[in-house]
XYZ file of C-alpha atoms in Angstrom:
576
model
C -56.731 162.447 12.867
C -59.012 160.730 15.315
C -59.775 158.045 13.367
C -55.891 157.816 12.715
C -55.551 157.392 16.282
C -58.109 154.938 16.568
C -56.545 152.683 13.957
C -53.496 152.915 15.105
C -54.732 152.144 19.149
C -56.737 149.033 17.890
C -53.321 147.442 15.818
C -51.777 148.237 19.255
C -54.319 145.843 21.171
C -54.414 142.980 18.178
C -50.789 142.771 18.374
C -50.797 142.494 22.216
C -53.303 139.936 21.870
C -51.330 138.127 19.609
C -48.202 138.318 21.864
C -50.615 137.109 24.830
C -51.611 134.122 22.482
C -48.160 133.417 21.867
C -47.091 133.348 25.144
C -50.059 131.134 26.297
C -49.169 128.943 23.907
C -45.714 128.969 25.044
C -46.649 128.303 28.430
C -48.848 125.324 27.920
C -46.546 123.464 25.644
C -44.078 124.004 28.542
C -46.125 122.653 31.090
C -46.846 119.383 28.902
C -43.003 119.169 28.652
C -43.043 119.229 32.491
C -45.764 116.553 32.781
C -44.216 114.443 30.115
C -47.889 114.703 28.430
C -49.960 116.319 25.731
C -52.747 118.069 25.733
C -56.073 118.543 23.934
C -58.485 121.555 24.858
C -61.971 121.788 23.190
C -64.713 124.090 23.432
C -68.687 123.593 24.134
C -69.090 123.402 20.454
C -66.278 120.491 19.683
C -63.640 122.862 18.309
C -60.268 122.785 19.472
C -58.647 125.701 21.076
C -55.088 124.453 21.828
C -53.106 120.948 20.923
C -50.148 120.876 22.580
C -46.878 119.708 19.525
C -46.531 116.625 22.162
C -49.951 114.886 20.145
C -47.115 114.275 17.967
C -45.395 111.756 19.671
C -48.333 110.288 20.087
C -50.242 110.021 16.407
C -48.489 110.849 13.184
C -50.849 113.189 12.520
C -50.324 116.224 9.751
C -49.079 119.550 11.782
C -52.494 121.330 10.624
C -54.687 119.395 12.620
C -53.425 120.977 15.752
C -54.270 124.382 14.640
C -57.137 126.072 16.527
C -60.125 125.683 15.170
C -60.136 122.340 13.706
C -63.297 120.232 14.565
C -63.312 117.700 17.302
C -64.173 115.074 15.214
C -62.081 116.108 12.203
C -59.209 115.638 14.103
C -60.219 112.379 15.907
C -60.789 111.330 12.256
C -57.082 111.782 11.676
C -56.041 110.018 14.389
C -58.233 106.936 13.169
C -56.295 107.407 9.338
C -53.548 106.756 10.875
C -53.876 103.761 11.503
C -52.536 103.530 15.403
C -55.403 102.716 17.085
C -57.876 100.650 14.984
C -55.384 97.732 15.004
C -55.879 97.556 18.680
C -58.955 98.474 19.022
C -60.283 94.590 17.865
C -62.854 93.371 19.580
C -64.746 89.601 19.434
C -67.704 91.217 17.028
C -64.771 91.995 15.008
C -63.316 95.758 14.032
C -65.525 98.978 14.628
C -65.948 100.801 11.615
C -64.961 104.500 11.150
C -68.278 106.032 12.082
C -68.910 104.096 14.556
C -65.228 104.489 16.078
C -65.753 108.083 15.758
C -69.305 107.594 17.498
C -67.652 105.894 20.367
C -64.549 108.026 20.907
C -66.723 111.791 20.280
C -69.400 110.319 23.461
C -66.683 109.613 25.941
C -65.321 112.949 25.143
C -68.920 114.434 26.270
C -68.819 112.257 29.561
C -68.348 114.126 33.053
C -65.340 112.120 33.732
C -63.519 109.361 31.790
C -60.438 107.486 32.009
C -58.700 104.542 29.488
C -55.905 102.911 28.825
C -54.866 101.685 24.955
C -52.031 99.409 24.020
C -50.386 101.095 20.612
C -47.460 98.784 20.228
C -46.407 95.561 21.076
C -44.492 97.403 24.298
C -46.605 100.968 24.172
C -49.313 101.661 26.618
C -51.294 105.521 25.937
C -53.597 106.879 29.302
C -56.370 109.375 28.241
C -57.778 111.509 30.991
C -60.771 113.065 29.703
C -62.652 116.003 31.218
C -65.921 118.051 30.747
C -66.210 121.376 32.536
C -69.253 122.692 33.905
C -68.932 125.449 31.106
C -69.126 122.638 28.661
C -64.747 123.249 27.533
C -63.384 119.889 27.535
C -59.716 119.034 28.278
C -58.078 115.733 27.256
C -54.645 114.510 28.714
C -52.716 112.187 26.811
C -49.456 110.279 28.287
C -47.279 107.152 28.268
C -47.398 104.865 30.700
C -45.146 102.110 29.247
C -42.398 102.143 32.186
C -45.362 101.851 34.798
C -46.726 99.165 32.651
C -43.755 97.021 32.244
C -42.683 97.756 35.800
C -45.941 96.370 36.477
C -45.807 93.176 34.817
C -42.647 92.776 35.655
C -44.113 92.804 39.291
C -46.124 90.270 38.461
C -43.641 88.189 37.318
C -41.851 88.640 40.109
C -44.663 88.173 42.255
C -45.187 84.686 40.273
C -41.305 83.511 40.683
C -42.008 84.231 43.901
C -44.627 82.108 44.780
C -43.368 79.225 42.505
C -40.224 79.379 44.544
C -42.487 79.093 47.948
C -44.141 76.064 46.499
C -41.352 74.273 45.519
C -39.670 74.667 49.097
C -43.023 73.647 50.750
C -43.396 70.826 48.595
C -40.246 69.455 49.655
C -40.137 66.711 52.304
C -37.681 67.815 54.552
C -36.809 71.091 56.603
C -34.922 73.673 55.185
C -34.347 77.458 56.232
C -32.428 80.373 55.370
C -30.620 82.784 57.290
C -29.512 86.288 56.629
C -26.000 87.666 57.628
C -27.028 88.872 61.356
C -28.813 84.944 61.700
C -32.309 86.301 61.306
C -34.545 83.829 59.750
C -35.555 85.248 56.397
C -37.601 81.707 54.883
C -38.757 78.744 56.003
C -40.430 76.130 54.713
C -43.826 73.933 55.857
C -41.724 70.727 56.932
C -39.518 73.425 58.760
C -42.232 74.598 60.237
C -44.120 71.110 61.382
C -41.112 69.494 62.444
C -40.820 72.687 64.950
C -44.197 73.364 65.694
C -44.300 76.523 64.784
C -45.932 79.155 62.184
C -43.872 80.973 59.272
C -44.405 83.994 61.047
C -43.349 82.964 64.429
C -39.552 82.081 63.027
C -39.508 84.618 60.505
C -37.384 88.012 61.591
C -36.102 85.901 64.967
C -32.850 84.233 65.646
C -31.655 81.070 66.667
C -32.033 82.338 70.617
C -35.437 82.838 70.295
C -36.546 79.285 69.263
C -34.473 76.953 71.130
C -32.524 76.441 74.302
C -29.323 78.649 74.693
C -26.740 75.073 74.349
C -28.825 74.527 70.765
C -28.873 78.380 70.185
C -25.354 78.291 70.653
C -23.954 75.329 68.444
C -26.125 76.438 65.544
C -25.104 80.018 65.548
C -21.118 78.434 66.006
C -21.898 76.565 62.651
C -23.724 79.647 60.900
C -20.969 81.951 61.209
C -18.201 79.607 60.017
C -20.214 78.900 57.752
C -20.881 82.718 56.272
C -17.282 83.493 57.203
C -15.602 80.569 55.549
C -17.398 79.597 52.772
C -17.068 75.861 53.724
C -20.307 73.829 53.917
C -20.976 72.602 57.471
C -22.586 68.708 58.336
C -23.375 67.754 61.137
C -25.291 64.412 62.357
C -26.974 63.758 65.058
C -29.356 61.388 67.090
C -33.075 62.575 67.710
C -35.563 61.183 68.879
C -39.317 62.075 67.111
C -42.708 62.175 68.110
C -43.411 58.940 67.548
C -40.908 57.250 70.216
C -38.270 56.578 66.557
C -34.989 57.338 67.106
C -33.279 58.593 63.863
C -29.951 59.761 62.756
C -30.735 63.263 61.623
C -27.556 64.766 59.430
C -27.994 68.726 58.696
C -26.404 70.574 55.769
C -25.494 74.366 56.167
C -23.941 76.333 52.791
C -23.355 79.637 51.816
C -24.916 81.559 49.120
C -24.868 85.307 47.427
C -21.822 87.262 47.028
C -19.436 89.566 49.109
C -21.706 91.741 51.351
C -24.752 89.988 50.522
C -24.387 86.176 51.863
C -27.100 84.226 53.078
C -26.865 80.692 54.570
C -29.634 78.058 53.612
C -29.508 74.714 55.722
C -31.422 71.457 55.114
C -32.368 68.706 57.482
C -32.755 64.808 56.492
C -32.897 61.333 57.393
C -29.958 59.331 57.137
C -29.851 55.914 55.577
C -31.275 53.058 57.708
C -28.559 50.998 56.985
C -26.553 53.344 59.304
C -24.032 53.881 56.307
C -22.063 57.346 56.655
C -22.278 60.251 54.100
C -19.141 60.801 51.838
C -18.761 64.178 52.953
C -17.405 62.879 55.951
C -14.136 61.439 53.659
C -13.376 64.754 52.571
C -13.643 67.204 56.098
C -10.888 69.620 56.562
C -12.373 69.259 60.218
C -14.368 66.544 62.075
C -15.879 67.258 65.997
C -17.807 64.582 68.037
C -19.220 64.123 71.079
C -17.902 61.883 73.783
C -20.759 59.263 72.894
C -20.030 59.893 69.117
C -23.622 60.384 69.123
C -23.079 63.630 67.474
C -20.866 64.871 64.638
C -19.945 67.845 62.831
C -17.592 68.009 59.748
C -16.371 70.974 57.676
C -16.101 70.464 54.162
C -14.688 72.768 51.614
C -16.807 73.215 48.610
C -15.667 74.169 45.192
C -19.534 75.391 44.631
C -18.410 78.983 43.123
C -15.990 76.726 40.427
C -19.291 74.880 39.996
C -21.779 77.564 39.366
C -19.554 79.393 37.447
C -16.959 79.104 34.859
C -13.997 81.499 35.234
C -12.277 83.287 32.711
C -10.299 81.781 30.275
C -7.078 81.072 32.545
C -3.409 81.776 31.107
C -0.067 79.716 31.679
C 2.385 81.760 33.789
C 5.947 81.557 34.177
C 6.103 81.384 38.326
C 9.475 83.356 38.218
C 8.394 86.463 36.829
C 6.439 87.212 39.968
C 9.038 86.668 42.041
C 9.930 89.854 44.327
C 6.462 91.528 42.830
C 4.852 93.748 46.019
C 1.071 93.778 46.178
C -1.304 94.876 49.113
C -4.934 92.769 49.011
C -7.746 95.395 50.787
C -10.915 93.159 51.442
C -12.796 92.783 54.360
C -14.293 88.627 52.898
C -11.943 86.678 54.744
C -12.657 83.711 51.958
C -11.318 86.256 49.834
C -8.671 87.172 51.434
C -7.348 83.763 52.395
C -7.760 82.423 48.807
C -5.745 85.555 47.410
C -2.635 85.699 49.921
C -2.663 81.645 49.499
C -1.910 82.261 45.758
C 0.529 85.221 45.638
C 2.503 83.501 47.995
C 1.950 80.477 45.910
C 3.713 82.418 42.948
C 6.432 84.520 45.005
C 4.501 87.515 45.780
C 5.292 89.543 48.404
C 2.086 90.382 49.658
C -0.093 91.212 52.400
C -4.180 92.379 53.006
C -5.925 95.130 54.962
C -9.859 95.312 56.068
C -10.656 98.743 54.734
C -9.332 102.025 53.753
C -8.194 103.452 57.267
C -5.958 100.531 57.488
C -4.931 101.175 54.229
C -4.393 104.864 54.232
C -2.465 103.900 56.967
C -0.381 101.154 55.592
C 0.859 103.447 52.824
C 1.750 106.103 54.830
C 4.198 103.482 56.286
C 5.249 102.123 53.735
C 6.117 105.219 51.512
C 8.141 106.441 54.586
C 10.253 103.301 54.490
C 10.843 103.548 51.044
C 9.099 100.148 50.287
C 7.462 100.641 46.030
C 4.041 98.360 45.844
C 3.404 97.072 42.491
C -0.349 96.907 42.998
C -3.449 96.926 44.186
C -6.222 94.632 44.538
C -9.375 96.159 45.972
C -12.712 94.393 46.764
C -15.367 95.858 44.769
C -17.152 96.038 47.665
C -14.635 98.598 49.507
C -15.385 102.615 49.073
C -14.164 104.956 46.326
C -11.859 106.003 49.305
C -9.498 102.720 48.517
C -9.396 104.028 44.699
C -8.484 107.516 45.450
C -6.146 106.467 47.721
C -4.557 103.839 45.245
C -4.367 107.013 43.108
C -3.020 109.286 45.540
C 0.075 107.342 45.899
C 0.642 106.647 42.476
C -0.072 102.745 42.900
C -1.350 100.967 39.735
C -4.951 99.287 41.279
C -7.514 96.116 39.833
C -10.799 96.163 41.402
C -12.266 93.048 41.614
C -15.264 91.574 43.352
C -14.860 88.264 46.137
C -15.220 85.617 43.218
C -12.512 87.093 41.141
C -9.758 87.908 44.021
C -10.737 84.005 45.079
C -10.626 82.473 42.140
C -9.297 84.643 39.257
C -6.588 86.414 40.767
C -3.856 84.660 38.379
C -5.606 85.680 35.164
C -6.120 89.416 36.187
C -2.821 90.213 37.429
C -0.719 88.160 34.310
C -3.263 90.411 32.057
C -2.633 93.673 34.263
C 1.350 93.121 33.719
C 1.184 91.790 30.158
C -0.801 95.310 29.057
C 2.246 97.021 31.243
C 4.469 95.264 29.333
C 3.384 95.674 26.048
C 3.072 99.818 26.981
C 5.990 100.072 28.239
C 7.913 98.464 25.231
C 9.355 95.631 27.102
C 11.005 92.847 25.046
C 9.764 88.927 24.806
C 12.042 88.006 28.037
C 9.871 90.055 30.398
C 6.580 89.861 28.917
C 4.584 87.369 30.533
C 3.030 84.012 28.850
C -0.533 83.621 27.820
C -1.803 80.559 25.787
C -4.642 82.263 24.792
C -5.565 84.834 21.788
C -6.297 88.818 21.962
C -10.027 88.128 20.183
C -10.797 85.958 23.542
C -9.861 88.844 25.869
C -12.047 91.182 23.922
C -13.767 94.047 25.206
C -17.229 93.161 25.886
C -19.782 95.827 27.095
C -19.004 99.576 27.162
C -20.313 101.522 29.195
C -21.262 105.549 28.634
C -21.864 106.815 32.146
C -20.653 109.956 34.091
C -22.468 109.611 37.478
C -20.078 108.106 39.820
C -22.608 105.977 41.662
C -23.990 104.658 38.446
C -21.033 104.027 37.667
C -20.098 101.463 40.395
C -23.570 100.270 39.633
C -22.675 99.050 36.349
C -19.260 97.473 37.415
C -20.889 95.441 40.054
C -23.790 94.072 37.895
C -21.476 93.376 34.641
C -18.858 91.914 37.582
C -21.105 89.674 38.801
C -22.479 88.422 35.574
C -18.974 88.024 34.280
C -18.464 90.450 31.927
C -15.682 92.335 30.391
C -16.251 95.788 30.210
C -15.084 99.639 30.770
C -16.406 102.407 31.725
C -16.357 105.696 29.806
C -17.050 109.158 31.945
C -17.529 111.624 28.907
C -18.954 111.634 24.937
C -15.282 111.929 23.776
C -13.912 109.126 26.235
C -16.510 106.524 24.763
C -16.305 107.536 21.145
C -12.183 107.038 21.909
C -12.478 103.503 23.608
C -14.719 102.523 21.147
C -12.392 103.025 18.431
C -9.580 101.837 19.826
C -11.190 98.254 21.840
C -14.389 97.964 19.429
C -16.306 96.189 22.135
C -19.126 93.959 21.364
C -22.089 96.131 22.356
C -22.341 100.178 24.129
C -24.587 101.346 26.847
C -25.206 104.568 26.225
C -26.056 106.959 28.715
C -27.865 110.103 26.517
C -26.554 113.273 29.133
C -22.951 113.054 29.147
C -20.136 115.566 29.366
C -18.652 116.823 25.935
C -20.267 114.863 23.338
C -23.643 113.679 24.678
C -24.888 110.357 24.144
C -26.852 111.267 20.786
C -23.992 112.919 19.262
C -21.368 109.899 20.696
C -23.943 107.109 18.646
C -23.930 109.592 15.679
C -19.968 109.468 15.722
C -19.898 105.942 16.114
C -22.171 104.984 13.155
C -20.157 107.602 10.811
C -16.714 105.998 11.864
C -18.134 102.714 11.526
C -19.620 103.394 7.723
C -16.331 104.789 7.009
C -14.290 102.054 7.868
C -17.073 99.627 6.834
C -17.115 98.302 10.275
C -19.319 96.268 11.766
C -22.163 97.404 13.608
C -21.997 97.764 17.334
C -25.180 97.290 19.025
C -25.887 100.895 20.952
C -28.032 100.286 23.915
C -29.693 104.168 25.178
C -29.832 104.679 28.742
C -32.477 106.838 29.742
C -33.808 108.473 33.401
C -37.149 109.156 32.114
C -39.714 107.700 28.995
C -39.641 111.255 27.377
C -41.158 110.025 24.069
C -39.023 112.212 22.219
C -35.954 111.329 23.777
C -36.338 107.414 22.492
C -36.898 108.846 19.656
C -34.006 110.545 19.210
C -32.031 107.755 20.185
C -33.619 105.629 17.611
C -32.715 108.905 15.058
C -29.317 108.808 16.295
C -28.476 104.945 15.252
C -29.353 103.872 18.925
C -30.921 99.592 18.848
C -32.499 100.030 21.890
C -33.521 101.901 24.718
C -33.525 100.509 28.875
C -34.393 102.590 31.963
C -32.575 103.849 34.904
C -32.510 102.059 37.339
C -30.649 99.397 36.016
C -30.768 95.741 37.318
C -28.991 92.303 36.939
C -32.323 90.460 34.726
C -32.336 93.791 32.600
C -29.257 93.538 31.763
C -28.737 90.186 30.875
C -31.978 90.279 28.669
C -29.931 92.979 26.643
C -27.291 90.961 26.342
C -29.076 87.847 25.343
C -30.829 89.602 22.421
C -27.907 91.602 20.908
C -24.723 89.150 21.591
C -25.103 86.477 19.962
C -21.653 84.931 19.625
C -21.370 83.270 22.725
C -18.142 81.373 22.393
C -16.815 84.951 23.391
C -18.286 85.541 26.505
C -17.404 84.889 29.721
C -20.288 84.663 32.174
C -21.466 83.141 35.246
C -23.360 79.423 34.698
C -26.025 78.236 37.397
């Protein structure tokens, strides 16, 4: 009986040691999850006591060399079969061989402390962390640091761009600064600085009124803010006299550059011809001032520069009289903007008018739904709040949300397509439908867009904005697979935690309905919030092209869209 007992006690304690195993286990591989790492343990004789399943991601090793047990160099020997590391592992003398590899890799394991870094890919950086305890157990720590790595070069680029950009300015033989939009002085350059007398960092984070008298403060800061309000290039010549005794005929150029919200104003100083000929700008003012000796002049020319820089979208020929009696409130607070858009919906028989933000819109509608007054739409700023958009909603009032270039310059083609797709929906005949001269395939959907975060969302509709994109934005797995089907746009950006579907199982039902239909492929681009190795992984599993990292940027971007659309007749896009 006792010995019954006994037998039976000691399965009791092997199976609770199991259990404890099993939960060790359990908690270790969830702590590498945490860490986004894996983990090697070892004992004082080179045998391993626990690989954590994340090795996998790692090496394509066979699943029983992470069983306990397995010698050190046994499973360092895998690791070298692979095939992963010995092709960057190269050195001048020429490749290591496997014992001597093994040689190398088994005495850093033995070291106190030890840290490296190996490139495994052409865009895959591995960190080992490598530790001996004092009662001889090793521990190895194994983790991707690709982002950091690219983020770092990318730094460095930056960093490079950067200083290229502060030669070239230096190198040039006149002054030139820039300006932010409170007038602080944000870059100068060396002839800037000698013609003033005066150190970068003496100018830099000042204004105007603490450099020169308050008459000179004054006239430049006149010129800056028409300047940055307007969008019109300011010139303005006048008579100095240099250090040398030499009177000259100095003529100063001030323009403004960025978009809505973020404008800066850069302004250049030079010489004017000794033959005391004028500059051509002066033909073309919309406003000329001079002093009583004529000494001094200032004009104010209008610049087409946006037209210049970039090409708008592909523009369509409208029949004037079916906008006449069409209501539409503007809400911008860019006064270029503004002027530009009331100019041409007056221009076509609009009935319009513009508010500065969304208490004077809010209020606006009130008034106007009181009266009994219908608007036909909305044209919102992109740089307004998602209070103007809820608001549009609220009342019921169809809304386009543009950014500055677009309301200045491509107001026609937005609203003829807004009321051509009304149109259309609506079943309206030929007689009300509104003229376009150019084909559906042009106005293609370009980039969609897989995102249910609503500030990431505005994220991605000012970037694609300003590089000129056409795109939508889908809020849910169902909503993307559904615009995909029905616009087939030109390339996805996938984010992979979405409501409904998510963004795994949205690619998967995109590369079924495309097989089916025997569609062509539509580049999938994965958005992802952290490397997890085994989330690019299953985005590659899921039919994904490509993965890019939150957060998002303009250069990103555009690099995506350089390497996957290739068919560039379609695109519409800003031009330096």
């Amino acid at each position: 009986m006792s010995a019954g007992f006994e037998k039976a006690d000691t399965s009791s304690d092997t199976d609770g040691t199991l259990a404890g195993a099993d939960l060790q286990t359990a908690l270790f591989d969830a702590v590498c999850d945490s860490l986004s790492a894996a983990f090697i343990i070892y004992d004082k004789n080179d045998h391993l006591i626990f690989t954590s399943r994340q090795i996998l991601e790692f090496f394509p090793l066979p699943a029983e060399m992470l069983k306990p047990g397995i010698r050190l160099r046994d499973f360092l020997g895998a690791i070298y079969d692979t095939g992963v590391r010995q092709q960057y592992d190269i050195r001048q003398s020429g490749p290591l061989s496997r014992e001597d590899w093994l040689s190398q890799k088994i005495a850093s394991h033995w070291r106190e402390r030890f840290e490296s870094v190996e490139r495994h890919g052409a865009d895959s950086w591995v960190r080992f962390v490598k530790r001996r305890l004092p009662g001889g157990y090793g521990v190895t720590v194994v983790s991707d640091i690709s982002e950091d790595k690219k983020r770092e070069e990318q730094w460095r680029s930056d960093m490079e761009r950067v200083q290229l950009t502060e030669d070239i300015l230096d190198n040039l033989p006149f002054p030139l600064f820039v300006k932010d939009r409170n007038l602080t002085y944000v870059a100068v350059n060396l002839a800037f600085c000698e013609k003033y007398q005066r150190s970068a960092d003496e100018v830099l984070g000042r204004k105007s009124g603490d450099l020169f008298s308050p008459e000179i403060a004054k006239r430049f800061e006149e010129s800056d803010r028409h300047v940055l309000e307007t969008g019109e290039m300011s010139i303005s010549r006048q008579r100095q006299i240099s250090r040398d005794g030499i009177e000259r005929d100095i003529v100063s150029r001030k323009h403004r550059i960025g978009k809505p919200g973020r404008y800066f104003l850069v302004s250049t100083m030079q010489d004017l011809p000794r033959d005391g000929a004028d500059l051509e700008e002066f033909d073309r003012a919309s406003a000329i001032t001079a002093s009583a000796s004529q000494s001094y002049r200032r004009a104010y020319v209008p610049v087409p520069s946006a037209v210049e820089r970039r090409e708008p979208a592909a523009m369509e020929a409208i029949v004037p009289e079916n906008f006449s009696g069409r209501k539409i409130l503007v809400v911008t607070a860019d006064l270029a903007a503004e002027t530009a858009a009331l100019r041409t919906l007056t221009k076509y028989g609009f009935e319009s008018c513009s508010v500065r933000g969304e208490d004077e819109e809010e209020r606006f509608l009130e008034i106007a739904t009181s009266s009994g007054i219908s608007l036909d739409l909305l044209i919102i700023d992109n740089q307004m709040g998602m209070r103007c958009l809820e608001l549009a909603d609220q009342y019921g009032i169809p809304a386009l949300v543009m950014d500055g270039f677009q309301i200045a310059n491509e107001l026609t083609f937005q609203i003829a397509r807004h009321f051509n797709r009304n149109s259309r929906n609506n079943g309206a005949g030929a007689d009300t439908d509104w003229e376009i001269s150019i084909s559906d395939e042009t106005l293609g959907l370009q980039v969609l867009v897989a995102e249910d975060n609503d500030i990431n969302q505005i994220v991605f509709s000012q970037i694609l904005e300003g590089l000129g994109y056409r795109h939508l934005i889908a809020a849910t797995g169902d909503e993307v697979v559904r615009l995909w089907a029905e616009h087939r746009p030109q390339l996805v950006l996938m984010d992979i935690s979405l409501p409904g579907f998510n963004g795994f199982e949205a690619a998967r039902l995109i590369r079924q309905m495309e097989e089916a239909g025997a569609a062509a492929r539509t580049p999938i681009i994965g958005v992802l919030t952290q490397a997890f190795e085994r989330d690019r992984a299953e985005c590659v599993k899921s039919g994904m092209d490509d993965v890019i990292m939150k957060p998002v940027s303009p250069d990103m971007l555009e690099t995506i869209f350089q390497k996957y659309l290739l068919e560039e007749g379609a695109r519409v896009r800003t031009r330096a």
